[in-house]
Amino acid sequence: MVSKYLKYNNISILIPARNEEPNIKILLPLLLKRYSQHIREIILVNDCSTDGTQNVLKKLKEKNSQIRLVNRKANPGVGNALKEGIKNLHPRSQYVLFMDCDFLANIDDVGIMISKIDKFDGLVGSRFIRKNSLNSYPLLKRLVNRSYHYLTRLFLKIPNSDLTNNFKLYKTSLVRKIYPLLSSSDFAVNAELGFYPVLMHARIGEIPVSWQERTKQMGLSKFKILKVGPSYLKVFIKLLQFKYLSPKKTK
Ligand SMILES: Nc1nc2c(ncn2[C@@H]2O[C@H](COP(=O)(O)OP(=O)(O)O)[C@@H](O)[C@H]2O)c(=O)[nH]1
Ligand SMILES: [Mg+2]
């Protein structure tokens, strides 16, 4: 067991998936092998995949009842998928771990998060704490990410170094509180999930994690910065409104 503070079966792992056959085959068995006693459920939200994702998930689900599959047939998008996943959380889920299908290099970090979570409402994996954490992270993405966090530090007074990474372990009660605020259908939901809890004064900590670019065998990234840029800007404006115009900001 990783942490004496955590009871058995209380983490829901929520993973958005679109055409991830090669990665889920590796990721899910690894998570179950290492953390089975902490995992209540692993919810895969499969969005309109055209590869063997659904078949692989079905087979894995037959072997392990902790795996749950939400199949979406329309309106793909990470935001839509995560919101649907949150709606499907087990009523007694105590924590939610958000992660991506290609986070194969971060399996150990999950254990670190579990061992530290008792002091926080949420923990986020930051790629910008430790030197040399980024392995082939695209330059443009890095520039945009850093500028976004610079702006949020300046205008929202949020000091955290990396809240847009979809690698977060949150109390389920916190996830349910921010759920009504989630408006993005696409990748920008990662910023909403990261920044709203801090604006609500939840105790959000960071742990250093590394980031590994996909190899050819892992399939292509679906993230297109020009396509999702406007959504991230929209979120920034909503965050400003929330901080300066909304009367209710408590966690
Ligand atoms: N459900 C769902 N998941 C998606 C969609 N687009 C991307 N994902 C998942 O979101 C995660 C991050 O996507 P990825 O392509 O790795 O983006 P990157 O890490 O920013 O390059 C992966 O688990 C993808 O399978 C989508 O339209 N629907
Ligand atoms: Mg990725």
Short mmCIF file of N, CA and C and ligand atoms in Angstrom, two decimals, residues 15-18 20 45-47 76-78 81 100-102 141 187 211 214 220-223, ligand 1:
data_model
loop_
_atom_site.label_atom_id
_atom_site.label_comp_id
_atom_site.label_asym_id
_atom_site.label_seq_id
_atom_site.Cartn_x
_atom_site.Cartn_y
_atom_site.Cartn_z
N ILE A 15 -9.72 8.90 -17.48
CA ILE A 15 -8.78 9.02 -18.62
C ILE A 15 -9.54 9.25 -19.92
N PRO A 16 -9.30 10.39 -20.58
CA PRO A 16 -9.92 10.60 -21.88
C PRO A 16 -9.13 9.85 -22.95
N ALA A 17 -9.83 9.24 -23.89
CA ALA A 17 -9.10 8.44 -24.88
C ALA A 17 -9.68 8.61 -26.28
N ARG A 18 -8.83 8.91 -27.20
CA ARG A 18 -9.24 8.93 -28.60
C ARG A 18 -8.13 8.29 -29.43
N GLU A 20 -6.26 5.40 -28.92
CA GLU A 20 -5.12 5.19 -28.02
C GLU A 20 -4.83 3.71 -27.83
N VAL A 45 -12.96 7.35 -20.98
CA VAL A 45 -13.99 7.96 -21.82
C VAL A 45 -13.49 7.94 -23.25
N ASN A 46 -14.04 7.01 -24.00
CA ASN A 46 -13.60 6.76 -25.36
C ASN A 46 -14.47 7.57 -26.32
N ASP A 47 -13.81 8.49 -27.02
CA ASP A 47 -14.54 9.41 -27.90
C ASP A 47 -14.35 9.03 -29.35
N PRO A 76 -16.90 14.83 -30.08
CA PRO A 76 -15.66 14.50 -29.39
C PRO A 76 -14.98 15.75 -28.83
N GLY A 77 -14.15 15.54 -27.84
CA GLY A 77 -13.44 16.65 -27.22
C GLY A 77 -13.10 16.29 -25.80
N VAL A 78 -11.89 16.69 -25.37
CA VAL A 78 -11.44 16.32 -24.03
C VAL A 78 -12.36 16.90 -22.96
N ALA A 81 -15.53 14.94 -22.84
CA ALA A 81 -15.24 13.61 -22.30
C ALA A 81 -15.04 13.65 -20.79
N ASP A 100 -3.61 11.27 -18.79
CA ASP A 100 -3.75 10.97 -20.21
C ASP A 100 -3.27 9.55 -20.52
N CYS A 101 -3.71 9.05 -21.67
CA CYS A 101 -3.33 7.69 -22.07
C CYS A 101 -1.82 7.54 -22.32
N ASP A 102 -1.17 8.64 -22.66
CA ASP A 102 0.26 8.54 -23.02
C ASP A 102 1.19 8.87 -21.84
N LYS A 141 4.43 25.09 -27.97
CA LYS A 141 3.55 24.72 -26.86
C LYS A 141 4.13 25.25 -25.53
N PHE A 187 -9.51 20.80 -25.12
CA PHE A 187 -8.37 20.71 -24.20
C PHE A 187 -8.35 21.83 -23.14
N TRP A 211 7.80 15.06 -18.52
CA TRP A 211 6.87 14.96 -19.65
C TRP A 211 7.62 14.35 -20.83
N ARG A 214 5.43 11.72 -27.28
CA ARG A 214 5.05 10.41 -27.82
C ARG A 214 6.12 9.90 -28.79
N LEU A 220 -0.20 9.73 -32.74
CA LEU A 220 0.02 11.18 -32.82
C LEU A 220 -0.73 11.94 -31.73
N SER A 221 -0.16 13.12 -31.37
CA SER A 221 -0.87 14.01 -30.45
C SER A 221 -2.07 14.61 -31.17
N LYS A 222 -3.16 14.82 -30.41
CA LYS A 222 -4.35 15.44 -31.01
C LYS A 222 -4.40 16.93 -30.69
N PHE A 223 -3.42 17.40 -29.94
CA PHE A 223 -3.42 18.80 -29.50
C PHE A 223 -2.95 19.72 -30.62
N1 LIG B 1 -12.17 11.42 -25.03
C1 LIG B 1 -11.34 12.14 -25.80
N2 LIG B 1 -10.06 12.12 -25.50
C2 LIG B 1 -9.23 12.86 -26.27
C3 LIG B 1 -9.66 13.63 -27.38
N3 LIG B 1 -8.59 14.24 -27.93
C4 LIG B 1 -7.52 13.84 -27.18
N4 LIG B 1 -7.91 13.01 -26.20
C5 LIG B 1 -7.11 12.39 -25.14
O1 LIG B 1 -6.52 13.42 -24.37
C6 LIG B 1 -5.25 13.01 -23.92
C7 LIG B 1 -4.20 14.02 -24.36
O2 LIG B 1 -4.13 14.03 -25.76
P1 LIG B 1 -2.75 14.15 -26.55
O3 LIG B 1 -3.03 13.93 -27.98
O4 LIG B 1 -1.72 13.27 -25.89
O5 LIG B 1 -2.39 15.69 -26.32
P2 LIG B 1 -0.98 16.32 -25.89
O6 LIG B 1 -0.48 15.56 -24.70
O7 LIG B 1 -1.30 17.75 -25.57
O8 LIG B 1 -0.09 16.19 -27.06
C8 LIG B 1 -5.02 11.62 -24.49
O9 LIG B 1 -5.37 10.67 -23.51
C9 LIG B 1 -5.96 11.57 -25.68
O10 LIG B 1 -6.39 10.27 -26.02
C10 LIG B 1 -11.06 13.60 -27.68
O11 LIG B 1 -11.54 14.22 -28.61
N5 LIG B 1 -11.84 12.85 -26.85
#
